[in-house]
């Protein structure tokens, strides 16, 4: 009886490692770029960053208008959003990679992790939990 070949699994592991690396790097680069632009605009325009309800954008057109006018706050929001969304994109891309490789066990585990992450966002949003 011959031992099963490890080459396909090694190649699969390397592919997933590459995906994870690209997603994490992309998320950090986008976040860094948004924060850098936001901080440069903040210091150049010398605008105050308020912590009140008036600083929030209540529609996408209002948000995009603030970006077009060169306000710093929306870029800072985008930097934070990209940091928050990076783990979600990472787990989702892992689910897709495992499904493409027909690795059911890890696809199911990654899907469960993604569902727990989504449920935590929903529970936190609905119940406004502050820990």
mmCIF file of N, CA and C in Angstrom:
data_model
loop_
_atom_site.group_PDB
_atom_site.id
_atom_site.type_symbol
_atom_site.label_atom_id
_atom_site.label_comp_id
_atom_site.label_asym_id
_atom_site.label_seq_id
_atom_site.Cartn_x
_atom_site.Cartn_y
_atom_site.Cartn_z
ATOM 1 N N UNK A 1 0.854 -1.164 0.000
ATOM 2 C CA UNK A 1 0.000 0.000 0.000
ATOM 3 C C UNK A 1 0.901 1.227 0.000
ATOM 4 N N UNK A 2 0.645 2.134 -0.872
ATOM 5 C CA UNK A 2 1.474 3.346 -0.965
ATOM 6 C C UNK A 2 0.861 4.469 -0.158
ATOM 7 N N UNK A 3 1.726 5.350 0.309
ATOM 8 C CA UNK A 3 1.263 6.497 1.093
ATOM 9 C C UNK A 3 0.621 7.515 0.156
ATOM 10 N N UNK A 4 -0.446 8.185 0.613
ATOM 11 C CA UNK A 4 -1.090 9.195 -0.232
ATOM 12 C C UNK A 4 -0.142 10.370 -0.469
ATOM 13 N N UNK A 5 -0.264 10.931 -1.637
ATOM 14 C CA UNK A 5 0.594 12.052 -2.013
ATOM 15 C C UNK A 5 0.189 13.310 -1.247
ATOM 16 N N UNK A 6 1.172 14.044 -0.738
ATOM 17 C CA UNK A 6 0.920 15.273 0.013
ATOM 18 C C UNK A 6 0.984 16.524 -0.866
ATOM 19 N N UNK A 7 1.371 16.373 -2.110
ATOM 20 C CA UNK A 7 1.548 17.535 -2.985
ATOM 21 C C UNK A 7 0.270 18.347 -3.170
ATOM 22 N N UNK A 8 -0.890 17.734 -3.470
ATOM 23 C CA UNK A 8 -2.089 18.556 -3.654
ATOM 24 C C UNK A 8 -2.472 19.331 -2.397
ATOM 25 N N UNK A 9 -2.339 18.712 -1.228
ATOM 26 C CA UNK A 9 -2.681 19.413 0.002
ATOM 27 C C UNK A 9 -1.704 20.548 0.265
ATOM 28 N N UNK A 10 -0.423 20.338 -0.019
ATOM 29 C CA UNK A 10 0.571 21.393 0.150
ATOM 30 C C UNK A 10 0.305 22.557 -0.776
ATOM 31 N N UNK A 11 -0.070 22.249 -2.012
ATOM 32 C CA UNK A 11 -0.406 23.300 -2.974
ATOM 33 C C UNK A 11 -1.656 24.040 -2.509
ATOM 34 N N UNK A 12 -2.638 23.308 -2.002
ATOM 35 C CA UNK A 12 -3.869 23.926 -1.513
ATOM 36 C C UNK A 12 -3.589 24.837 -0.323
ATOM 37 N N UNK A 13 -2.738 24.389 0.576
ATOM 38 C CA UNK A 13 -2.382 25.189 1.740
ATOM 39 C C UNK A 13 -1.666 26.462 1.318
ATOM 40 N N UNK A 14 -0.783 26.347 0.351
ATOM 41 C CA UNK A 14 -0.072 27.531 -0.137
ATOM 42 C C UNK A 14 -1.034 28.515 -0.796
ATOM 43 N N UNK A 15 -2.030 28.007 -1.512
ATOM 44 C CA UNK A 15 -3.012 28.882 -2.162
ATOM 45 C C UNK A 15 -3.819 29.646 -1.121
ATOM 46 N N UNK A 16 -4.238 28.967 -0.079
ATOM 47 C CA UNK A 16 -5.010 29.631 0.973
ATOM 48 C C UNK A 16 -4.126 30.615 1.725
ATOM 49 N N UNK A 17 -2.880 30.252 1.972
ATOM 50 C CA UNK A 17 -1.950 31.183 2.620
ATOM 51 C C UNK A 17 -1.780 32.457 1.788
ATOM 52 N N UNK A 18 -1.699 32.294 0.469
ATOM 53 C CA UNK A 18 -1.571 33.457 -0.414
ATOM 54 C C UNK A 18 -2.818 34.336 -0.343
ATOM 55 N N UNK A 19 -3.985 33.716 -0.323
ATOM 56 C CA UNK A 19 -5.241 34.465 -0.237
ATOM 57 C C UNK A 19 -5.301 35.241 1.064
ATOM 58 N N UNK A 20 -4.991 34.562 2.168
ATOM 59 C CA UNK A 20 -5.003 35.211 3.479
ATOM 60 C C UNK A 20 -4.027 36.384 3.504
ATOM 61 N N UNK A 21 -2.850 36.170 2.973
ATOM 62 C CA UNK A 21 -1.835 37.222 2.954
ATOM 63 C C UNK A 21 -2.295 38.419 2.128
ATOM 64 N N UNK A 22 -2.869 38.151 0.967
ATOM 65 C CA UNK A 22 -3.328 39.248 0.111
ATOM 66 C C UNK A 22 -4.471 40.029 0.740
ATOM 67 N N UNK A 23 -5.418 39.330 1.350
ATOM 68 C CA UNK A 23 -6.553 40.013 1.973
ATOM 69 C C UNK A 23 -6.082 40.864 3.143
ATOM 70 N N UNK A 24 -5.245 40.306 3.994
ATOM 71 C CA UNK A 24 -4.750 41.058 5.147
ATOM 72 C C UNK A 24 -3.912 42.257 4.715
ATOM 73 N N UNK A 25 -3.039 42.060 3.736
ATOM 74 C CA UNK A 25 -2.206 43.155 3.249
ATOM 75 C C UNK A 25 -3.061 44.238 2.603
ATOM 76 N N UNK A 26 -4.015 43.835 1.793
ATOM 77 C CA UNK A 26 -4.893 44.807 1.134
ATOM 78 C C UNK A 26 -5.684 45.613 2.160
ATOM 79 N N UNK A 27 -6.221 44.934 3.154
ATOM 80 C CA UNK A 27 -6.980 45.633 4.194
ATOM 81 C C UNK A 27 -6.128 46.637 4.943
ATOM 82 N N UNK A 28 -4.920 46.264 5.261
ATOM 83 C CA UNK A 28 -4.032 47.180 5.990
ATOM 84 C C UNK A 28 -3.600 48.358 5.112
ATOM 85 N N UNK A 29 -3.317 48.096 3.839
ATOM 86 C CA UNK A 29 -2.904 49.173 2.933
ATOM 87 C C UNK A 29 -4.044 50.169 2.726
ATOM 88 N N UNK A 30 -5.249 49.659 2.487
ATOM 89 C CA UNK A 30 -6.397 50.547 2.299
ATOM 90 C C UNK A 30 -6.649 51.359 3.567
ATOM 91 N N UNK A 31 -6.599 50.707 4.710
ATOM 92 C CA UNK A 31 -6.811 51.408 5.972
ATOM 93 C C UNK A 31 -5.741 52.472 6.199
ATOM 94 N N UNK A 32 -4.487 52.118 5.984
ATOM 95 C CA UNK A 32 -3.397 53.075 6.168
ATOM 96 C C UNK A 32 -3.554 54.264 5.229
ATOM 97 N N UNK A 33 -3.901 53.991 3.962
ATOM 98 C CA UNK A 33 -4.060 55.076 2.986
ATOM 99 C C UNK A 33 -5.197 56.006 3.387
ATOM 100 N N UNK A 34 -6.313 55.443 3.817
ATOM 101 C CA UNK A 34 -7.452 56.281 4.239
ATOM 102 C C UNK A 34 -7.098 57.116 5.466
ATOM 103 N N UNK A 35 -6.452 56.487 6.451
ATOM 104 C CA UNK A 35 -6.040 57.245 7.635
ATOM 105 C C UNK A 35 -5.030 58.328 7.280
ATOM 106 N N UNK A 36 -4.085 58.012 6.403
ATOM 107 C CA UNK A 36 -3.075 58.998 6.022
ATOM 108 C C UNK A 36 -3.723 60.188 5.318
ATOM 109 N N UNK A 37 -4.607 59.912 4.369
ATOM 110 C CA UNK A 37 -5.299 61.002 3.672
ATOM 111 C C UNK A 37 -6.126 61.815 4.659
ATOM 112 N N UNK A 38 -6.858 61.127 5.539
ATOM 113 C CA UNK A 38 -7.682 61.815 6.528
ATOM 114 C C UNK A 38 -6.857 62.697 7.459
ATOM 115 N N UNK A 39 -5.728 62.190 7.926
ATOM 116 C CA UNK A 39 -4.895 62.987 8.835
ATOM 117 C C UNK A 39 -4.251 64.171 8.132
ATOM 118 N N UNK A 40 -3.806 63.973 6.897
ATOM 119 C CA UNK A 40 -3.237 65.095 6.140
ATOM 120 C C UNK A 40 -4.299 66.171 5.938
ATOM 121 N N UNK A 41 -5.506 65.764 5.529
ATOM 122 C CA UNK A 41 -6.583 66.747 5.349
ATOM 123 C C UNK A 41 -6.952 67.411 6.665
ATOM 124 N N UNK A 42 -6.930 66.657 7.734
ATOM 125 C CA UNK A 42 -7.265 67.207 9.047
ATOM 126 C C UNK A 42 -6.293 68.308 9.440
ATOM 127 N N UNK A 43 -5.001 68.079 9.210
ATOM 128 C CA UNK A 43 -4.010 69.083 9.586
ATOM 129 C C UNK A 43 -3.967 70.242 8.599
ATOM 130 N N UNK A 44 -4.196 69.974 7.320
ATOM 131 C CA UNK A 44 -4.176 71.042 6.326
ATOM 132 C C UNK A 44 -5.383 71.967 6.453
ATOM 133 N N UNK A 45 -6.534 71.397 6.685
ATOM 134 C CA UNK A 45 -7.761 72.196 6.752
ATOM 135 C C UNK A 45 -8.047 72.695 8.161
ATOM 136 N N UNK A 46 -7.357 72.133 9.136
ATOM 137 C CA UNK A 46 -7.519 72.521 10.541
ATOM 138 C C UNK A 46 -8.990 72.477 10.972
ATOM 139 N N UNK A 47 -9.659 71.421 10.555
ATOM 140 C CA UNK A 47 -11.056 71.268 10.948
ATOM 141 C C UNK A 47 -11.137 70.476 12.241
ATOM 142 N N UNK A 48 -12.158 70.739 12.989
ATOM 143 C CA UNK A 48 -12.351 70.034 14.251
ATOM 144 C C UNK A 48 -13.079 68.717 13.980
ATOM 145 N N UNK A 49 -12.666 67.687 14.665
ATOM 146 C CA UNK A 49 -13.364 66.408 14.590
ATOM 147 C C UNK A 49 -14.262 66.341 15.811
ATOM 148 N N UNK A 50 -15.550 66.454 15.564
ATOM 149 C CA UNK A 50 -16.519 66.488 16.655
ATOM 150 C C UNK A 50 -16.982 65.089 17.010
ATOM 151 N N UNK A 51 -17.357 64.908 18.238
ATOM 152 C CA UNK A 51 -17.902 63.631 18.682
ATOM 153 C C UNK A 51 -19.373 63.816 19.032
ATOM 154 N N UNK A 52 -20.113 64.328 18.085
ATOM 155 C CA UNK A 52 -21.543 64.568 18.294
ATOM 156 C C UNK A 52 -22.315 63.942 17.150
ATOM 157 N N UNK A 53 -23.626 63.989 17.246
ATOM 158 C CA UNK A 53 -24.474 63.402 16.211
ATOM 159 C C UNK A 53 -24.354 64.160 14.895
ATOM 160 N N UNK A 54 -23.933 65.410 14.930
ATOM 161 C CA UNK A 54 -23.849 66.168 13.684
ATOM 162 C C UNK A 54 -22.690 65.721 12.809
ATOM 163 N N UNK A 55 -21.756 64.988 13.344
ATOM 164 C CA UNK A 55 -20.619 64.542 12.547
ATOM 165 C C UNK A 55 -20.957 63.323 11.705
ATOM 166 N N UNK A 56 -22.042 62.623 12.020
ATOM 167 C CA UNK A 56 -22.388 61.411 11.302
ATOM 168 C C UNK A 56 -23.103 61.749 10.004
ATOM 169 N N UNK A 57 -22.896 60.897 9.010
ATOM 170 C CA UNK A 57 -23.527 61.083 7.707
ATOM 171 C C UNK A 57 -24.756 60.196 7.650
ATOM 172 N N UNK A 58 -25.873 60.783 7.266
ATOM 173 C CA UNK A 58 -27.134 60.053 7.292
ATOM 174 C C UNK A 58 -27.542 59.507 5.924
ATOM 175 N N UNK A 59 -26.726 59.760 4.905
ATOM 176 C CA UNK A 59 -26.998 59.206 3.580
ATOM 177 C C UNK A 59 -25.683 59.057 2.824
ATOM 178 N N UNK A 60 -25.675 58.157 1.862
ATOM 179 C CA UNK A 60 -24.469 57.964 1.054
ATOM 180 C C UNK A 60 -24.135 59.192 0.209
ATOM 181 N N UNK A 61 -25.143 59.859 -0.398
ATOM 182 C CA UNK A 61 -24.784 61.071 -1.147
ATOM 183 C C UNK A 61 -24.122 62.136 -0.266
ATOM 184 N N UNK A 62 -24.577 62.258 0.957
ATOM 185 C CA UNK A 62 -23.969 63.218 1.889
ATOM 186 C C UNK A 62 -22.527 62.808 2.206
ATOM 187 N N UNK A 63 -22.291 61.525 2.374
ATOM 188 C CA UNK A 63 -20.958 61.011 2.646
ATOM 189 C C UNK A 63 -20.023 61.274 1.463
ATOM 190 N N UNK A 64 -20.499 60.950 0.250
ATOM 191 C CA UNK A 64 -19.675 61.167 -0.947
ATOM 192 C C UNK A 64 -19.441 62.647 -1.210
ATOM 193 N N UNK A 65 -20.411 63.475 -0.873
ATOM 194 C CA UNK A 65 -20.233 64.916 -1.021
ATOM 195 C C UNK A 65 -19.140 65.401 -0.072
ATOM 196 N N UNK A 66 -19.093 64.856 1.127
ATOM 197 C CA UNK A 66 -18.047 65.227 2.082
ATOM 198 C C UNK A 66 -16.672 64.791 1.583
ATOM 199 N N UNK A 67 -16.596 63.636 0.949
ATOM 200 C CA UNK A 67 -15.323 63.187 0.368
ATOM 201 C C UNK A 67 -14.906 64.124 -0.757
ATOM 202 N N UNK A 68 -15.862 64.454 -1.627
ATOM 203 C CA UNK A 68 -15.557 65.325 -2.769
ATOM 204 C C UNK A 68 -15.134 66.719 -2.323
ATOM 205 N N UNK A 69 -15.652 67.175 -1.196
ATOM 206 C CA UNK A 69 -15.283 68.506 -0.717
ATOM 207 C C UNK A 69 -13.969 68.500 0.061
ATOM 208 N N UNK A 70 -13.395 67.320 0.248
ATOM 209 C CA UNK A 70 -12.086 67.234 0.885
ATOM 210 C C UNK A 70 -12.114 67.255 2.405
ATOM 211 N N UNK A 71 -13.218 66.833 2.992
ATOM 212 C CA UNK A 71 -13.288 66.752 4.450
ATOM 213 C C UNK A 71 -12.479 65.551 4.934
ATOM 214 N N UNK A 72 -11.915 65.670 6.109
ATOM 215 C CA UNK A 72 -11.070 64.605 6.646
ATOM 216 C C UNK A 72 -11.873 63.460 7.259
ATOM 217 N N UNK A 73 -12.988 63.780 7.890
ATOM 218 C CA UNK A 73 -13.738 62.791 8.653
ATOM 219 C C UNK A 73 -14.156 61.567 7.842
ATOM 220 N N UNK A 74 -14.673 61.708 6.614
ATOM 221 C CA UNK A 74 -15.060 60.490 5.900
ATOM 222 C C UNK A 74 -13.890 59.562 5.592
ATOM 223 N N UNK A 75 -12.704 60.121 5.386
ATOM 224 C CA UNK A 75 -11.541 59.272 5.144
ATOM 225 C C UNK A 75 -11.164 58.503 6.411
ATOM 226 N N UNK A 76 -11.317 59.149 7.554
ATOM 227 C CA UNK A 76 -11.049 58.460 8.819
ATOM 228 C C UNK A 76 -12.069 57.349 9.050
ATOM 229 N N UNK A 77 -13.335 57.608 8.681
ATOM 230 C CA UNK A 77 -14.362 56.568 8.767
ATOM 231 C C UNK A 77 -14.033 55.393 7.850
ATOM 232 N N UNK A 78 -13.590 55.697 6.624
ATOM 233 C CA UNK A 78 -13.248 54.635 5.683
ATOM 234 C C UNK A 78 -12.079 53.796 6.191
ATOM 235 N N UNK A 79 -11.105 54.439 6.833
ATOM 236 C CA UNK A 79 -9.982 53.697 7.407
ATOM 237 C C UNK A 79 -10.435 52.742 8.495
ATOM 238 N N UNK A 80 -11.322 53.223 9.342
ATOM 239 C CA UNK A 80 -11.851 52.374 10.409
ATOM 240 C C UNK A 80 -12.714 51.250 9.836
ATOM 241 N N UNK A 81 -13.545 51.584 8.866
ATOM 242 C CA UNK A 81 -14.412 50.568 8.250
ATOM 243 C C UNK A 81 -13.588 49.476 7.572
ATOM 244 N N UNK A 82 -12.500 49.862 6.915
ATOM 245 C CA UNK A 82 -11.686 48.842 6.253
ATOM 246 C C UNK A 82 -10.999 47.933 7.271
ATOM 247 N N UNK A 83 -10.612 48.488 8.415
ATOM 248 C CA UNK A 83 -10.037 47.639 9.463
ATOM 249 C C UNK A 83 -11.066 46.663 10.021
ATOM 250 N N UNK A 84 -12.293 47.134 10.167
ATOM 251 C CA UNK A 84 -13.353 46.281 10.703
ATOM 252 C C UNK A 84 -13.762 45.214 9.695
ATOM 253 N N UNK A 85 -13.810 45.573 8.418
ATOM 254 C CA UNK A 85 -14.284 44.639 7.395
ATOM 255 C C UNK A 85 -13.237 43.625 6.949
ATOM 256 N N UNK A 86 -11.964 43.901 7.191
ATOM 257 C CA UNK A 86 -10.908 42.991 6.737
ATOM 258 C C UNK A 86 -11.083 41.565 7.262
ATOM 259 N N UNK A 87 -11.348 41.341 8.544
ATOM 260 C CA UNK A 87 -11.542 39.951 9.001
ATOM 261 C C UNK A 87 -12.753 39.272 8.351
ATOM 262 N N UNK A 88 -13.817 40.031 8.079
ATOM 263 C CA UNK A 88 -14.987 39.452 7.416
ATOM 264 C C UNK A 88 -14.636 39.005 6.001
ATOM 265 N N UNK A 89 -13.923 39.853 5.277
ATOM 266 C CA UNK A 89 -13.503 39.506 3.913
ATOM 267 C C UNK A 89 -12.547 38.315 3.958
ATOM 268 N N UNK A 90 -11.681 38.292 4.953
ATOM 269 C CA UNK A 90 -10.733 37.192 5.101
ATOM 270 C C UNK A 90 -11.454 35.857 5.291
ATOM 271 N N UNK A 91 -12.412 35.813 6.186
ATOM 272 C CA UNK A 91 -13.138 34.566 6.450
ATOM 273 C C UNK A 91 -13.994 34.188 5.237
ATOM 274 N N UNK A 92 -14.627 35.177 4.601
ATOM 275 C CA UNK A 92 -15.423 34.885 3.411
ATOM 276 C C UNK A 92 -14.555 34.335 2.281
ATOM 277 N N UNK A 93 -13.391 34.913 2.072
ATOM 278 C CA UNK A 93 -12.502 34.400 1.026
ATOM 279 C C UNK A 93 -11.983 33.011 1.384
ATOM 280 N N UNK A 94 -11.813 32.737 2.674
ATOM 281 C CA UNK A 94 -11.418 31.386 3.094
ATOM 282 C C UNK A 94 -12.524 30.377 2.803
ATOM 283 N N UNK A 95 -13.760 30.767 3.081
ATOM 284 C CA UNK A 95 -14.894 29.886 2.777
ATOM 285 C C UNK A 95 -14.909 29.553 1.291
ATOM 286 N N UNK A 96 -14.761 30.573 0.457
ATOM 287 C CA UNK A 96 -14.788 30.354 -0.995
ATOM 288 C C UNK A 96 -13.611 29.492 -1.457
ATOM 289 N N UNK A 97 -12.438 29.728 -0.872
ATOM 290 C CA UNK A 97 -11.262 28.926 -1.250
ATOM 291 C C UNK A 97 -11.443 27.462 -0.854
ATOM 292 N N UNK A 98 -11.979 27.233 0.341
ATOM 293 C CA UNK A 98 -12.202 25.849 0.769
ATOM 294 C C UNK A 98 -13.262 25.166 -0.086
ATOM 295 N N UNK A 99 -14.289 25.918 -0.466
ATOM 296 C CA UNK A 99 -15.331 25.340 -1.319
ATOM 297 C C UNK A 99 -14.773 25.010 -2.705
ATOM 298 N N UNK A 100 -13.921 25.888 -3.217
ATOM 299 C CA UNK A 100 -13.329 25.649 -4.536
ATOM 300 C C UNK A 100 -12.440 24.407 -4.509
ATOM 301 N N UNK A 101 -11.780 24.178 -3.361
ATOM 302 C CA UNK A 101 -10.909 23.008 -3.229
ATOM 303 C C UNK A 101 -11.669 21.758 -2.797
ATOM 304 N N UNK A 102 -12.977 21.915 -2.620
ATOM 305 C CA UNK A 102 -13.855 20.824 -2.198
ATOM 306 C C UNK A 102 -13.454 20.249 -0.836
ATOM 307 N N UNK A 103 -13.007 21.117 0.032
ATOM 308 C CA UNK A 103 -12.647 20.715 1.395
ATOM 309 C C UNK A 103 -13.831 21.074 2.292
ATOM 310 N N UNK A 104 -14.775 20.128 2.374
ATOM 311 C CA UNK A 104 -16.036 20.392 3.070
ATOM 312 C C UNK A 104 -15.857 20.726 4.543
ATOM 313 N N UNK A 105 -14.992 19.994 5.202
ATOM 314 C CA UNK A 105 -14.835 20.176 6.641
ATOM 315 C C UNK A 105 -14.416 21.609 6.977
ATOM 316 N N UNK A 106 -13.383 22.108 6.313
ATOM 317 C CA UNK A 106 -12.920 23.461 6.604
ATOM 318 C C UNK A 106 -13.870 24.521 6.046
ATOM 319 N N UNK A 107 -14.576 24.202 4.968
ATOM 320 C CA UNK A 107 -15.574 25.138 4.443
ATOM 321 C C UNK A 107 -16.704 25.320 5.451
ATOM 322 N N UNK A 108 -17.130 24.232 6.060
ATOM 323 C CA UNK A 108 -18.195 24.308 7.071
ATOM 324 C C UNK A 108 -17.708 25.073 8.300
ATOM 325 N N UNK A 109 -16.500 24.788 8.752
ATOM 326 C CA UNK A 109 -15.956 25.484 9.923
ATOM 327 C C UNK A 109 -15.830 26.979 9.644
ATOM 328 N N UNK A 110 -15.293 27.334 8.484
ATOM 329 C CA UNK A 110 -15.139 28.757 8.141
ATOM 330 C C UNK A 110 -16.497 29.427 7.989
ATOM 331 N N UNK A 111 -17.475 28.715 7.449
ATOM 332 C CA UNK A 111 -18.828 29.269 7.329
ATOM 333 C C UNK A 111 -19.425 29.526 8.703
ATOM 334 N N UNK A 112 -19.229 28.591 9.630
ATOM 335 C CA UNK A 112 -19.725 28.789 10.995
ATOM 336 C C UNK A 112 -19.055 29.994 11.655
ATOM 337 N N UNK A 113 -17.765 30.157 11.430
ATOM 338 C CA UNK A 113 -17.056 31.324 11.978
ATOM 339 C C UNK A 113 -17.640 32.601 11.392
ATOM 340 N N UNK A 114 -17.888 32.618 10.089
ATOM 341 C CA UNK A 114 -18.470 33.791 9.442
ATOM 342 C C UNK A 114 -19.858 34.089 10.000
ATOM 343 N N UNK A 115 -20.657 33.059 10.202
ATOM 344 C CA UNK A 115 -22.002 33.256 10.763
ATOM 345 C C UNK A 115 -21.943 33.805 12.185
ATOM 346 N N UNK A 116 -20.997 33.334 12.986
ATOM 347 C CA UNK A 116 -20.839 33.858 14.342
ATOM 348 C C UNK A 116 -20.431 35.335 14.297
ATOM 349 N N UNK A 117 -19.537 35.677 13.371
ATOM 350 C CA UNK A 117 -19.119 37.071 13.239
ATOM 351 C C UNK A 117 -20.295 37.965 12.841
ATOM 352 N N UNK A 118 -21.093 37.501 11.874
ATOM 353 C CA UNK A 118 -22.254 38.275 11.432
ATOM 354 C C UNK A 118 -23.277 38.381 12.556
ATOM 355 N N UNK A 119 -23.506 37.288 13.274
ATOM 356 C CA UNK A 119 -24.452 37.310 14.395
ATOM 357 C C UNK A 119 -23.999 38.277 15.478
ATOM 358 N N UNK A 120 -22.702 38.348 15.729
ATOM 359 C CA UNK A 120 -22.220 39.269 16.766
ATOM 360 C C UNK A 120 -22.442 40.715 16.366
ATOM 361 N N UNK A 121 -22.299 41.008 15.086
ATOM 362 C CA UNK A 121 -22.572 42.377 14.618
ATOM 363 C C UNK A 121 -24.059 42.691 14.756
ATOM 364 N N UNK A 122 -24.899 41.738 14.379
ATOM 365 C CA UNK A 122 -26.347 41.961 14.475
ATOM 366 C C UNK A 122 -26.775 42.126 15.931
ATOM 367 N N UNK A 123 -26.298 41.264 16.795
ATOM 368 C CA UNK A 123 -26.673 41.353 18.221
ATOM 369 C C UNK A 123 -26.176 42.673 18.805
ATOM 370 N N UNK A 124 -24.939 43.043 18.480
ATOM 371 C CA UNK A 124 -24.417 44.309 18.980
ATOM 372 C C UNK A 124 -25.170 45.513 18.466
ATOM 373 N N UNK A 125 -25.631 45.443 17.222
ATOM 374 C CA UNK A 125 -26.383 46.560 16.633
ATOM 375 C C UNK A 125 -27.799 46.645 17.187
ATOM 376 N N UNK A 126 -28.455 45.502 17.309
ATOM 377 C CA UNK A 126 -29.831 45.483 17.767
ATOM 378 C C UNK A 126 -29.926 45.863 19.243
ATOM 379 N N UNK A 127 -29.069 45.295 20.056
ATOM 380 C CA UNK A 127 -29.160 45.518 21.494
ATOM 381 C C UNK A 127 -28.246 46.625 21.992
ATOM 382 N N UNK A 128 -27.488 47.219 21.078
ATOM 383 C CA UNK A 128 -26.570 48.321 21.417
ATOM 384 C C UNK A 128 -25.718 47.990 22.634
ATOM 385 N N UNK A 129 -25.142 46.790 22.598
ATOM 386 C CA UNK A 129 -24.313 46.332 23.712
ATOM 387 C C UNK A 129 -23.013 47.100 23.750
ATOM 388 N N UNK A 130 -22.643 47.549 24.924
ATOM 389 C CA UNK A 130 -21.369 48.227 25.107
ATOM 390 C C UNK A 130 -20.619 47.514 26.218
ATOM 391 N N UNK A 131 -19.540 46.896 25.823
ATOM 392 C CA UNK A 131 -18.759 46.139 26.809
ATOM 393 C C UNK A 131 -17.460 46.866 27.056
#
